[in-house]
Structures are given as C-alpha cells and as structure tokens.
JSON list of C-alpha atoms in Angstrom, two decimals:
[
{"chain": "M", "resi": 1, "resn": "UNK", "atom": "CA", "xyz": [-4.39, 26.94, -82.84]},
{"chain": "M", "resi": 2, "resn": "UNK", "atom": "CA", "xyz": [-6.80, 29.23, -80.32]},
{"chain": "M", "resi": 3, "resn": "UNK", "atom": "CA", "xyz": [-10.23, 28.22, -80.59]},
{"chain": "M", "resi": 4, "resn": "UNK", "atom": "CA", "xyz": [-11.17, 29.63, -77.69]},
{"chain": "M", "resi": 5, "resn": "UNK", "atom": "CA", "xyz": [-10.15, 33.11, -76.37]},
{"chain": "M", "resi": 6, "resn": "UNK", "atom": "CA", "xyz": [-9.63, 31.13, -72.71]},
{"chain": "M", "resi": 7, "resn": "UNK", "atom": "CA", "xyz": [-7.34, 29.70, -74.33]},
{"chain": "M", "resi": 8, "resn": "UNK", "atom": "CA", "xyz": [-4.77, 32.53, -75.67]},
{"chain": "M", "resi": 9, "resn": "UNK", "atom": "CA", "xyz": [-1.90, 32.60, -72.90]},
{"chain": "M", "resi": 10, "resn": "UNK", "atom": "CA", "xyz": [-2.13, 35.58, -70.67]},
{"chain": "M", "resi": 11, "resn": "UNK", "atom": "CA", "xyz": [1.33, 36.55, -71.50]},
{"chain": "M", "resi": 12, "resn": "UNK", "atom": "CA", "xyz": [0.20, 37.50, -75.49]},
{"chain": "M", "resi": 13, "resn": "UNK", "atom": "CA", "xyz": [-3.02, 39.45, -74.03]},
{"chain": "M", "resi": 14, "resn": "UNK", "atom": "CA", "xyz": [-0.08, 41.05, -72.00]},
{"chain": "M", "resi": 15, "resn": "UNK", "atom": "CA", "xyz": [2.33, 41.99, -74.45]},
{"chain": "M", "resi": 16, "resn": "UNK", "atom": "CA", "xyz": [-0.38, 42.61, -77.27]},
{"chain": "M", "resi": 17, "resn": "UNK", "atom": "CA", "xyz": [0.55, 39.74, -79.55]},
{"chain": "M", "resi": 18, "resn": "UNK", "atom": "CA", "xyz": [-0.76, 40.18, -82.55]},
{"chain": "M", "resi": 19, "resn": "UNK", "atom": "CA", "xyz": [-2.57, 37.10, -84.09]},
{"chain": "M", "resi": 20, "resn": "UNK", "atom": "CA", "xyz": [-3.44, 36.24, -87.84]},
{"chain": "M", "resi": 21, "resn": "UNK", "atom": "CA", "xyz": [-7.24, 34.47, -88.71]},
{"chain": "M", "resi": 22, "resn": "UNK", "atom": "CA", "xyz": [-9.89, 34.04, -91.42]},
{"chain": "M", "resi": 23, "resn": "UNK", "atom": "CA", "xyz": [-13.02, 36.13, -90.49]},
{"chain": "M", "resi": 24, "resn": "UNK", "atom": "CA", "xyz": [-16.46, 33.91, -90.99]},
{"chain": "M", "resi": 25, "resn": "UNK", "atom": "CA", "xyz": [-19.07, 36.34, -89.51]},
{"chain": "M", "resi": 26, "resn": "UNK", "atom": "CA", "xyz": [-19.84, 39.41, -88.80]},
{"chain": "M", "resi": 27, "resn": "UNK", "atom": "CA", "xyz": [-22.34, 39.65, -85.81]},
{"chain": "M", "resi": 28, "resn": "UNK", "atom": "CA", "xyz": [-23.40, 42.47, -83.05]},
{"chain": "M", "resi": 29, "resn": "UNK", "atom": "CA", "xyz": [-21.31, 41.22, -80.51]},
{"chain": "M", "resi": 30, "resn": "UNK", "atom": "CA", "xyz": [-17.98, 41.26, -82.89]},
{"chain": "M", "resi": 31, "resn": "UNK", "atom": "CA", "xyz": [-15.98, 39.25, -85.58]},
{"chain": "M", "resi": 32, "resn": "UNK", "atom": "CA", "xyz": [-16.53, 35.93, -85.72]},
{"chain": "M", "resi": 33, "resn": "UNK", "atom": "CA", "xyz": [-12.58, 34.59, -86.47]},
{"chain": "M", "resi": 34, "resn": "UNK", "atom": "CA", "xyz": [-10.66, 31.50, -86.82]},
{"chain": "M", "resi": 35, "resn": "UNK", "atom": "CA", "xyz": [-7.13, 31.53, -85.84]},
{"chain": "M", "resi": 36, "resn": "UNK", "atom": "CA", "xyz": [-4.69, 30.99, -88.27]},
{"chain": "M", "resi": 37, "resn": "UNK", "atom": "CA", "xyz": [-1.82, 29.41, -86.49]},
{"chain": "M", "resi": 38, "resn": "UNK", "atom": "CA", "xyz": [1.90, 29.95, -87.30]},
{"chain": "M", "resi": 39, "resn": "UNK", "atom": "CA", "xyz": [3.10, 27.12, -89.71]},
{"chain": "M", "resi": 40, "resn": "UNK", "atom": "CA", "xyz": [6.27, 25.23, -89.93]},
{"chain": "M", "resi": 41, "resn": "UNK", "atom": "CA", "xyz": [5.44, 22.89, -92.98]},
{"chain": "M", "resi": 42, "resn": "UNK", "atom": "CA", "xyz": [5.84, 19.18, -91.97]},
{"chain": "M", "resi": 43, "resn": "UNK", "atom": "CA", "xyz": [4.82, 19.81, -88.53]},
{"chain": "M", "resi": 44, "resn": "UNK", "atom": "CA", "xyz": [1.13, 21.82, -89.74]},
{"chain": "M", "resi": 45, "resn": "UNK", "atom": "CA", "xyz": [0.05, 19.10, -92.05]},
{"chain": "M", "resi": 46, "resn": "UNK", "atom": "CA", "xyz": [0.00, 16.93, -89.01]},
{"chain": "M", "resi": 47, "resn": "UNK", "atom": "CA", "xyz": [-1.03, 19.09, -86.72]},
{"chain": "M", "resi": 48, "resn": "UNK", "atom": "CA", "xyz": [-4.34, 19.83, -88.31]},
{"chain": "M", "resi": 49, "resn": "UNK", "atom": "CA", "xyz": [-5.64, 16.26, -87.97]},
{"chain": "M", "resi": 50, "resn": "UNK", "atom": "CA", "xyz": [-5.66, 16.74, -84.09]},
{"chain": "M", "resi": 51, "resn": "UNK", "atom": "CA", "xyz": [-6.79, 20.58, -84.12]},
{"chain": "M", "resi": 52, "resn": "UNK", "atom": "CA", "xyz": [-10.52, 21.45, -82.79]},
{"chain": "M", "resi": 53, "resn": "UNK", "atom": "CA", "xyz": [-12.52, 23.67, -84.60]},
{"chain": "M", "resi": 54, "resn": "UNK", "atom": "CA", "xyz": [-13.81, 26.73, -83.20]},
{"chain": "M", "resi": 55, "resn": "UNK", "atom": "CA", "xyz": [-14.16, 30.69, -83.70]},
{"chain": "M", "resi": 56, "resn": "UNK", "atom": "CA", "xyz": [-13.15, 33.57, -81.54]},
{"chain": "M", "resi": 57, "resn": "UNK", "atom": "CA", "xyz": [-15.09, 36.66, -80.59]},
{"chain": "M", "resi": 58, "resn": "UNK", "atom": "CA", "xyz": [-12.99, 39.19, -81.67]},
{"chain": "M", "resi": 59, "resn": "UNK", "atom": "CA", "xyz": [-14.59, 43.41, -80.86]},
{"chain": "M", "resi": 60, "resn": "UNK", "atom": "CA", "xyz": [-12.99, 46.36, -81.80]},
{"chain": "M", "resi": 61, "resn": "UNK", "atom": "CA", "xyz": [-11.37, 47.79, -79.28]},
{"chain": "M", "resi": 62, "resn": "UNK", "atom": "CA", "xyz": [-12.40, 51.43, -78.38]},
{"chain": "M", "resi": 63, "resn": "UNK", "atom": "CA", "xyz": [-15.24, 51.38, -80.73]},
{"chain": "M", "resi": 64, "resn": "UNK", "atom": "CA", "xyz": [-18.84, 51.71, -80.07]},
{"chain": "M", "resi": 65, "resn": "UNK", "atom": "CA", "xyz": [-20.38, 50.90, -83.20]},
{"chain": "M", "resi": 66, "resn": "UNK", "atom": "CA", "xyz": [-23.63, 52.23, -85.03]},
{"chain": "M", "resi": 67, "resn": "UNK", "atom": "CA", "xyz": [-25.62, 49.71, -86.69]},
{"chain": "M", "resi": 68, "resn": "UNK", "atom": "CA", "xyz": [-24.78, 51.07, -89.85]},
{"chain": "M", "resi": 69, "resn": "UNK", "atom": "CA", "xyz": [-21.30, 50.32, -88.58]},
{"chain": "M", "resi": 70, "resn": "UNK", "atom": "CA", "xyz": [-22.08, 46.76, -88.82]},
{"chain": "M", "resi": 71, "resn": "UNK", "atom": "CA", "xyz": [-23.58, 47.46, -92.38]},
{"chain": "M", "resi": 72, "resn": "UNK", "atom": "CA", "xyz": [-20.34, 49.17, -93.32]},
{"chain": "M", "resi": 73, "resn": "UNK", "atom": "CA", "xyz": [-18.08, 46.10, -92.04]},
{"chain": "M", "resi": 74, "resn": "UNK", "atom": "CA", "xyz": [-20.36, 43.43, -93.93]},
{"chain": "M", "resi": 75, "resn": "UNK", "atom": "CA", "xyz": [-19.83, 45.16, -97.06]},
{"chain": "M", "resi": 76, "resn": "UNK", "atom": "CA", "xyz": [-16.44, 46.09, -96.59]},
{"chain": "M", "resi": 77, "resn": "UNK", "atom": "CA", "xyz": [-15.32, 42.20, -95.62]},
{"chain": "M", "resi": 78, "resn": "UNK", "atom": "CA", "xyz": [-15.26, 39.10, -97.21]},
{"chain": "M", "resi": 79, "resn": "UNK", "atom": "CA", "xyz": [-15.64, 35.94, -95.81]},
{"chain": "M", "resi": 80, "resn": "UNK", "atom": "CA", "xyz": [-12.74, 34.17, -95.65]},
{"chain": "M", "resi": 81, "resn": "UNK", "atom": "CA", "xyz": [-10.61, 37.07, -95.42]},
{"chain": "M", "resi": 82, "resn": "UNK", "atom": "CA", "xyz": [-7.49, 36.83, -93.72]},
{"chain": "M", "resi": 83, "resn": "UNK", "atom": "CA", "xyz": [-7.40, 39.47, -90.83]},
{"chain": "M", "resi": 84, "resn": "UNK", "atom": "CA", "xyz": [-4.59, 40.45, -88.23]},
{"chain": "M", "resi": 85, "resn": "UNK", "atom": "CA", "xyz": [-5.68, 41.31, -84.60]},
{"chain": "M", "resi": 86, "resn": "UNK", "atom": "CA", "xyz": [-4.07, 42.43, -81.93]},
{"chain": "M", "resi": 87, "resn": "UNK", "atom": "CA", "xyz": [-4.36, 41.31, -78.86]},
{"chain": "M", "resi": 88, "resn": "UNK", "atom": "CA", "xyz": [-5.13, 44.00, -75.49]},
{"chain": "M", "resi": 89, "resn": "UNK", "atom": "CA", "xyz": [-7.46, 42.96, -73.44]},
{"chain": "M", "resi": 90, "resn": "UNK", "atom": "CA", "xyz": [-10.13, 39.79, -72.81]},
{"chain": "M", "resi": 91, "resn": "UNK", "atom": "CA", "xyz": [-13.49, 40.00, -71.34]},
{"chain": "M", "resi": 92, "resn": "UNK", "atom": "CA", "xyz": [-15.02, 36.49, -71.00]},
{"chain": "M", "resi": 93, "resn": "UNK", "atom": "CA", "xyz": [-15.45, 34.51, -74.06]},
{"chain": "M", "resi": 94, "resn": "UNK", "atom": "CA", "xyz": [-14.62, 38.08, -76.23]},
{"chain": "M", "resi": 95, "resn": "UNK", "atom": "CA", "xyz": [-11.60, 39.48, -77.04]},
{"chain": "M", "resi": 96, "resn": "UNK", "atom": "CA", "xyz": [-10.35, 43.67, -77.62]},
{"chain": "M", "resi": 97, "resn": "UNK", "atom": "CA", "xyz": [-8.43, 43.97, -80.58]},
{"chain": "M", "resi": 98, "resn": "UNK", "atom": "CA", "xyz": [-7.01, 46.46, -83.09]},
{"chain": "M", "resi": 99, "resn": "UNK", "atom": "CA", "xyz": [-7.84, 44.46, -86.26]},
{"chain": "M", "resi": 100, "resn": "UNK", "atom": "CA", "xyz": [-6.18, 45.34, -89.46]},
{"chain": "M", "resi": 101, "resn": "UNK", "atom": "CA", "xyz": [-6.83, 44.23, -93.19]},
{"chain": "M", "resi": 102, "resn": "UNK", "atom": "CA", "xyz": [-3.99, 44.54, -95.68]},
{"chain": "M", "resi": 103, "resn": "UNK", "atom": "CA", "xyz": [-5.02, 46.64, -98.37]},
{"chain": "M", "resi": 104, "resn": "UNK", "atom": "CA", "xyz": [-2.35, 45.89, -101.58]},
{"chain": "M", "resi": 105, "resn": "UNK", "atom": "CA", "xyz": [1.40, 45.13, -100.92]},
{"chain": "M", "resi": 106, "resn": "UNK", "atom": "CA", "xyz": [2.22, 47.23, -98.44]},
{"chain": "M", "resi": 107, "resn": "UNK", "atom": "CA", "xyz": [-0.76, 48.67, -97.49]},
{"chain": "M", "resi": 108, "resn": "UNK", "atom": "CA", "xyz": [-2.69, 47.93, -94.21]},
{"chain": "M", "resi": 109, "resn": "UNK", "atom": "CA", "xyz": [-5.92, 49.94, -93.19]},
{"chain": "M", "resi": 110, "resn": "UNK", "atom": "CA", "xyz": [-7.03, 49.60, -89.20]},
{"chain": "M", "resi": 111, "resn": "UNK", "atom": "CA", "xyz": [-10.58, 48.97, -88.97]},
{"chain": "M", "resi": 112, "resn": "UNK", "atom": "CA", "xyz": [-11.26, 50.42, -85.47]},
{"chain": "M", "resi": 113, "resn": "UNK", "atom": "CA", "xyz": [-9.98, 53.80, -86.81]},
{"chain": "M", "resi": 114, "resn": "UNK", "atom": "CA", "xyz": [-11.88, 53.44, -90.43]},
{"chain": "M", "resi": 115, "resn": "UNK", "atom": "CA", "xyz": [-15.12, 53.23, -88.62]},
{"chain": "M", "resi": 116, "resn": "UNK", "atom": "CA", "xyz": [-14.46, 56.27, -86.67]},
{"chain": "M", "resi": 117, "resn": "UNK", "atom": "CA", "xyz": [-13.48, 57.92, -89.72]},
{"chain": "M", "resi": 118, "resn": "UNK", "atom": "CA", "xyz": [-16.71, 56.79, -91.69]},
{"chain": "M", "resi": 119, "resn": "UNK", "atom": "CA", "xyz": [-18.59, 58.28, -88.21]},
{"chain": "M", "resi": 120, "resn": "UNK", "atom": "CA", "xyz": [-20.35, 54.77, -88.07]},
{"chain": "M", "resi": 121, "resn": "UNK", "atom": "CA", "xyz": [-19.29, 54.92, -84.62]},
{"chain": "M", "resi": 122, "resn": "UNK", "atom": "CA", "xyz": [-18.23, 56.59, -81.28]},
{"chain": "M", "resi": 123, "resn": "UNK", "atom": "CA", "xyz": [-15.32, 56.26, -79.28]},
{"chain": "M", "resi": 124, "resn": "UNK", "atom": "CA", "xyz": [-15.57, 54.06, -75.90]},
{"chain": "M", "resi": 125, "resn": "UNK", "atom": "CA", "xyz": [-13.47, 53.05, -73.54]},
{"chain": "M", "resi": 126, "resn": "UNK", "atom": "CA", "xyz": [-10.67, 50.42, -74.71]},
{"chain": "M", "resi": 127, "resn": "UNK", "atom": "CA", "xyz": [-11.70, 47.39, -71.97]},
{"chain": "M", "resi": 128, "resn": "UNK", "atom": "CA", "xyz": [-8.55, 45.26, -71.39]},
{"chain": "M", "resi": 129, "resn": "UNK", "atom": "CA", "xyz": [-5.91, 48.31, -71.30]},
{"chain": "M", "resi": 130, "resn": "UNK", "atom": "CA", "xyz": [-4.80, 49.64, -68.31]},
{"chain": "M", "resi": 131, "resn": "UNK", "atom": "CA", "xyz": [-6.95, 53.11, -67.71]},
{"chain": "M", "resi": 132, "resn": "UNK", "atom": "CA", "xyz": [-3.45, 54.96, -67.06]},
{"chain": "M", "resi": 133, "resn": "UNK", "atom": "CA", "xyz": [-1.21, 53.03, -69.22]},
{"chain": "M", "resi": 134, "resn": "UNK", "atom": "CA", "xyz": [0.60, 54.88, -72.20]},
{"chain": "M", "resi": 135, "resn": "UNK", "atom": "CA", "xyz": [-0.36, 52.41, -74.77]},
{"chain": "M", "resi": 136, "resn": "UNK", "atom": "CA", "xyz": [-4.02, 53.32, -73.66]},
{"chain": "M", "resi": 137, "resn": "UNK", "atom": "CA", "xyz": [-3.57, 56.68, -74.54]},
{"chain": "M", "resi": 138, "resn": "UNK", "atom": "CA", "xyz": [-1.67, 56.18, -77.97]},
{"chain": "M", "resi": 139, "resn": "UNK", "atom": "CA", "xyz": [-4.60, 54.11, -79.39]},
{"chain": "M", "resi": 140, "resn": "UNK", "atom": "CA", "xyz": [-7.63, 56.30, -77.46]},
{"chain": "M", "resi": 141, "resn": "UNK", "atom": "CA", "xyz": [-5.49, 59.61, -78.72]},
{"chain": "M", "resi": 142, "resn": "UNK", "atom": "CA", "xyz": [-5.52, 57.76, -82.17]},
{"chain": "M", "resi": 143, "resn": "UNK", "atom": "CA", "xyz": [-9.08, 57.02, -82.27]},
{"chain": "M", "resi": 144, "resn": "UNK", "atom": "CA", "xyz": [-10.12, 60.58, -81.51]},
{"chain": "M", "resi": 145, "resn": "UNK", "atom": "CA", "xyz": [-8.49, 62.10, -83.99]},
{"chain": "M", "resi": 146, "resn": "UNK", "atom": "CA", "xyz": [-10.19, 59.63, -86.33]},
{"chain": "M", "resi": 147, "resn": "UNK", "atom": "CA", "xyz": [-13.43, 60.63, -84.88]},
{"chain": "M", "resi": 148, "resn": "UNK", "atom": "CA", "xyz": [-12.57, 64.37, -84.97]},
{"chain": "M", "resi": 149, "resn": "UNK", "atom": "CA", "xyz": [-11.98, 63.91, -88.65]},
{"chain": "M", "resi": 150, "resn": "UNK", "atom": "CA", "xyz": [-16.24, 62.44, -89.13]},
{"chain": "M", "resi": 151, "resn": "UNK", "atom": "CA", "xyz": [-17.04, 65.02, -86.87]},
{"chain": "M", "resi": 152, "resn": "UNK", "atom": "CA", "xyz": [-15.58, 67.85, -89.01]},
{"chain": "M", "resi": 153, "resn": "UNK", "atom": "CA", "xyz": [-16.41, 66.26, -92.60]},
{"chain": "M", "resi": 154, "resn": "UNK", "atom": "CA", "xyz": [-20.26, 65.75, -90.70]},
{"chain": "M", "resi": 155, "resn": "UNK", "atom": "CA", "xyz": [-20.11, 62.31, -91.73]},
{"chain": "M", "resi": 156, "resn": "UNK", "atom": "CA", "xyz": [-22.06, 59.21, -90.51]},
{"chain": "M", "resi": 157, "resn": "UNK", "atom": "CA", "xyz": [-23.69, 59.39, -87.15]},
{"chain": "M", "resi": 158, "resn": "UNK", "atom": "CA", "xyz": [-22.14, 63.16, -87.12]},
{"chain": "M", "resi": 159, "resn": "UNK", "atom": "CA", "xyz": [-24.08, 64.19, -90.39]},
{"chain": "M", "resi": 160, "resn": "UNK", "atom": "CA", "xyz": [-25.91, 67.61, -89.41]},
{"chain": "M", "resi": 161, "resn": "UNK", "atom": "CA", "xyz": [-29.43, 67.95, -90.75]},
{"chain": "M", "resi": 162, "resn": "UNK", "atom": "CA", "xyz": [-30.02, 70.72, -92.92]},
{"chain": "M", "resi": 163, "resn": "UNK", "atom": "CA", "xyz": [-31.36, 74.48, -92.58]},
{"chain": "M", "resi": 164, "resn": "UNK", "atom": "CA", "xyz": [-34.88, 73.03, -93.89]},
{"chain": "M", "resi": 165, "resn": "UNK", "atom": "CA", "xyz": [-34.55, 69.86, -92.33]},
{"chain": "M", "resi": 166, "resn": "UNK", "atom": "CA", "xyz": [-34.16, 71.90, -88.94]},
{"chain": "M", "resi": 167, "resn": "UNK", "atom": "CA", "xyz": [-36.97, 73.95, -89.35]},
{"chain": "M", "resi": 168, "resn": "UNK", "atom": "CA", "xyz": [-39.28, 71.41, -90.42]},
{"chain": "M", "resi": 169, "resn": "UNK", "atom": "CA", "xyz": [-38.69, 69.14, -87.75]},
{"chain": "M", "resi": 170, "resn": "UNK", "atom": "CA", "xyz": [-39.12, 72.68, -85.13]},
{"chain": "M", "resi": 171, "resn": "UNK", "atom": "CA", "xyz": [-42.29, 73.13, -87.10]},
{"chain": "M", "resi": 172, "resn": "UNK", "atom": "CA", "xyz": [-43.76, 69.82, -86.74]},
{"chain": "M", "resi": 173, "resn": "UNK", "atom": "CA", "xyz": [-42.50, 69.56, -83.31]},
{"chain": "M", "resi": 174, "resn": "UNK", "atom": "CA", "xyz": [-44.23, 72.98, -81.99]},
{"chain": "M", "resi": 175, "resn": "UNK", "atom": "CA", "xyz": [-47.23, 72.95, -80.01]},
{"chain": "M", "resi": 176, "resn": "UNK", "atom": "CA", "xyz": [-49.32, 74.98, -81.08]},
{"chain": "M", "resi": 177, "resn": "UNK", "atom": "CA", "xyz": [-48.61, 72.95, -84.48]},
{"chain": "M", "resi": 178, "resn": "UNK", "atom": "CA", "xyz": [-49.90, 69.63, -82.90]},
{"chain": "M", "resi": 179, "resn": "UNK", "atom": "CA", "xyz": [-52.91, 71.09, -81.07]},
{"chain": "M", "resi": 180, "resn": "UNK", "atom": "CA", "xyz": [-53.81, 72.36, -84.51]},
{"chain": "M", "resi": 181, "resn": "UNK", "atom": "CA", "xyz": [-53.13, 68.69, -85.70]},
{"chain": "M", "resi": 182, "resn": "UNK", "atom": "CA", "xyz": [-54.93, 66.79, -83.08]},
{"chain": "M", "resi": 183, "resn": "UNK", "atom": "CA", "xyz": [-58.05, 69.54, -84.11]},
{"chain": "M", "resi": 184, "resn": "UNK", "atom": "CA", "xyz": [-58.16, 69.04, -87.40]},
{"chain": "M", "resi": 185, "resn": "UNK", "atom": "CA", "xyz": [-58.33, 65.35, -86.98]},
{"chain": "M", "resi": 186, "resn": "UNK", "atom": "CA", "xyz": [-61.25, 65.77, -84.56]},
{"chain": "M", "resi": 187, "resn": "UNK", "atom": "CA", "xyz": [-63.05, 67.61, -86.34]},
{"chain": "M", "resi": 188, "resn": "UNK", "atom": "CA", "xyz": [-62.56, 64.96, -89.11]},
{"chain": "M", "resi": 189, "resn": "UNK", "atom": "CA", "xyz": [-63.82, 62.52, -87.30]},
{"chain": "M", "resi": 190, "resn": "UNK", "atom": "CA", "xyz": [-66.98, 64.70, -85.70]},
{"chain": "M", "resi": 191, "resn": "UNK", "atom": "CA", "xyz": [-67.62, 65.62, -89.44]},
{"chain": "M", "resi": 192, "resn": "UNK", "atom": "CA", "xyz": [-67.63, 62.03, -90.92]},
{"chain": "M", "resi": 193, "resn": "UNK", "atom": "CA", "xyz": [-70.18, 60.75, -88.02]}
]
C-alpha cells in the first residue's frame, strides 16, 4: 500500500500504472486519495495490521482548473469513492494522473477531460510526460478536443457575455461615463455641505 507518492516505484510512474484508491478530499492542490492495494485474501487481512496510513496528492494531469472546477468536482464526488488513477508523472510529494470514475457497469467517465468539457478549466501542460513523447500528445490532443467542445457550446469559463451585457459593461467602462460619475458625486457632496 503507497502512502506516500515517494514511495510508488519509478518503474509504474514509467510505464503509467494505473492505481485504484478511495478519494477523502478534495483540496486546491488536488485529490486527496488512499491507495487501495491489490488483494490476495489471506495475505490482505494480515497485511493491514502492519500498513501505515496516509493519503496521496493526486492532480489532474493537463488541467488547469477554475475554482468553480473545484466546485464542480466536490459535487460531482463522494467521499469514499473508489477512483482509478493513472500514473505519468511525479512532482514532489504530488502526483499527475488521468483519474477515472466508473459510471454504471461498463461505463467509465475521465475526469481531466469532463472538466474541460464543463469549461471549468484550461488546458496546461501535462508535467511528468515527456514534452515529445507520443503518449504526450494522445492525452494533450485528447484534452483539446474536450476543451474545443466548452469553447464551442460557450460553456464555463468560455461562456460569452451577452449583446447587453457587452454594451453595458462598454458603457460603464467609457470615460466620459465616469467623469460624468465622479461629477455627479461631487457635486453631491458640495450640495449636502
């Protein structure tokens, strides 16, 4: 059992292994996951009398979120849940994942893409992944298109204001429009002396 991301073998970060835990917290920095090790029966029950407790940092790889982002994946998750992450890259004490959630049977939904979709986030560089590597560019390529898709339904971050919206704030945000202002309210106050 990982309770520490120092201590996940190299090798898995290398080979994206992909890892099954129980989420306990959402924060800024990330997920806040316990590792759910593989289990043989006999050998588990014993096992857990001698395993430490601890949580790893798991971010979303590729994702910058918004802090409705965060919002979104508070409401969307439930404590306890069991989540799959896979493993590409490790910066300090935090590790890049994909992280999916099975939704139904068969179903599985990827959360770094969701957000994107939502637009309650951008898309960032995947840390971890070599820059020029062609599993880099399958996920990045991936996430794009999911961010393409908020862009084009103007949908989270990517919401456009509207026609009156846009005039209003041109309006307000005119100069001649706030030298009036600031007149007005000095003559209010000369008046009221």
């Amino acid at each position: 059992k990982f309770t520490s991301a120092l201590d996940i073998p190299v090798e898995f970060v290398e080979k994206n292994v992909k890892l099954r835990g129980k989420l306990h917290h959402i924060t800024e920095k990330g997920l806040e996951v316990e590792h759910i090790p593989i289990s043989i029966p006999f050998i588990t029950s014993i096992q857990r009398k001698w395993q430490s407790k601890g949580l790893l940092l798991v971010r979303l790889a590729g994702v910058e979120l918004a802090p409705s982002g965060t919002a979104w994946l508070q409401q969307e998750l439930k404590p306890k849940q069991t989540i799959w992450f896979q493993l590409l890259g490790r910066e300090d004490l935090a590790l890049e994942c994909l992280v999916l959630v099975n939704k139904g049977r068969f179903l599985s939904m990827c959360l770094n893409e969701e957000i994107l979709r939502q637009g309650l986030g951008r898309t960032a560089r995947i840390e971890g992944l070599h820059h020029d590597s062609r599993m880099y560019w399958k996920i990045h390529k991936r996430l794009l298109r999911a961010e393409l898709k908020a862009l084009k339904k103007n949908k989270g971050i990517w919401k456009e204001e509207s026609y009156s919206e846009r005039i209003r704030d041109r309006i307000s945000n005119n100069k001649f429009v706030q030298t009036l202002k600031q007149f007005v309210s000095w003559l209010r106050s000369s008046i009221q002396r």
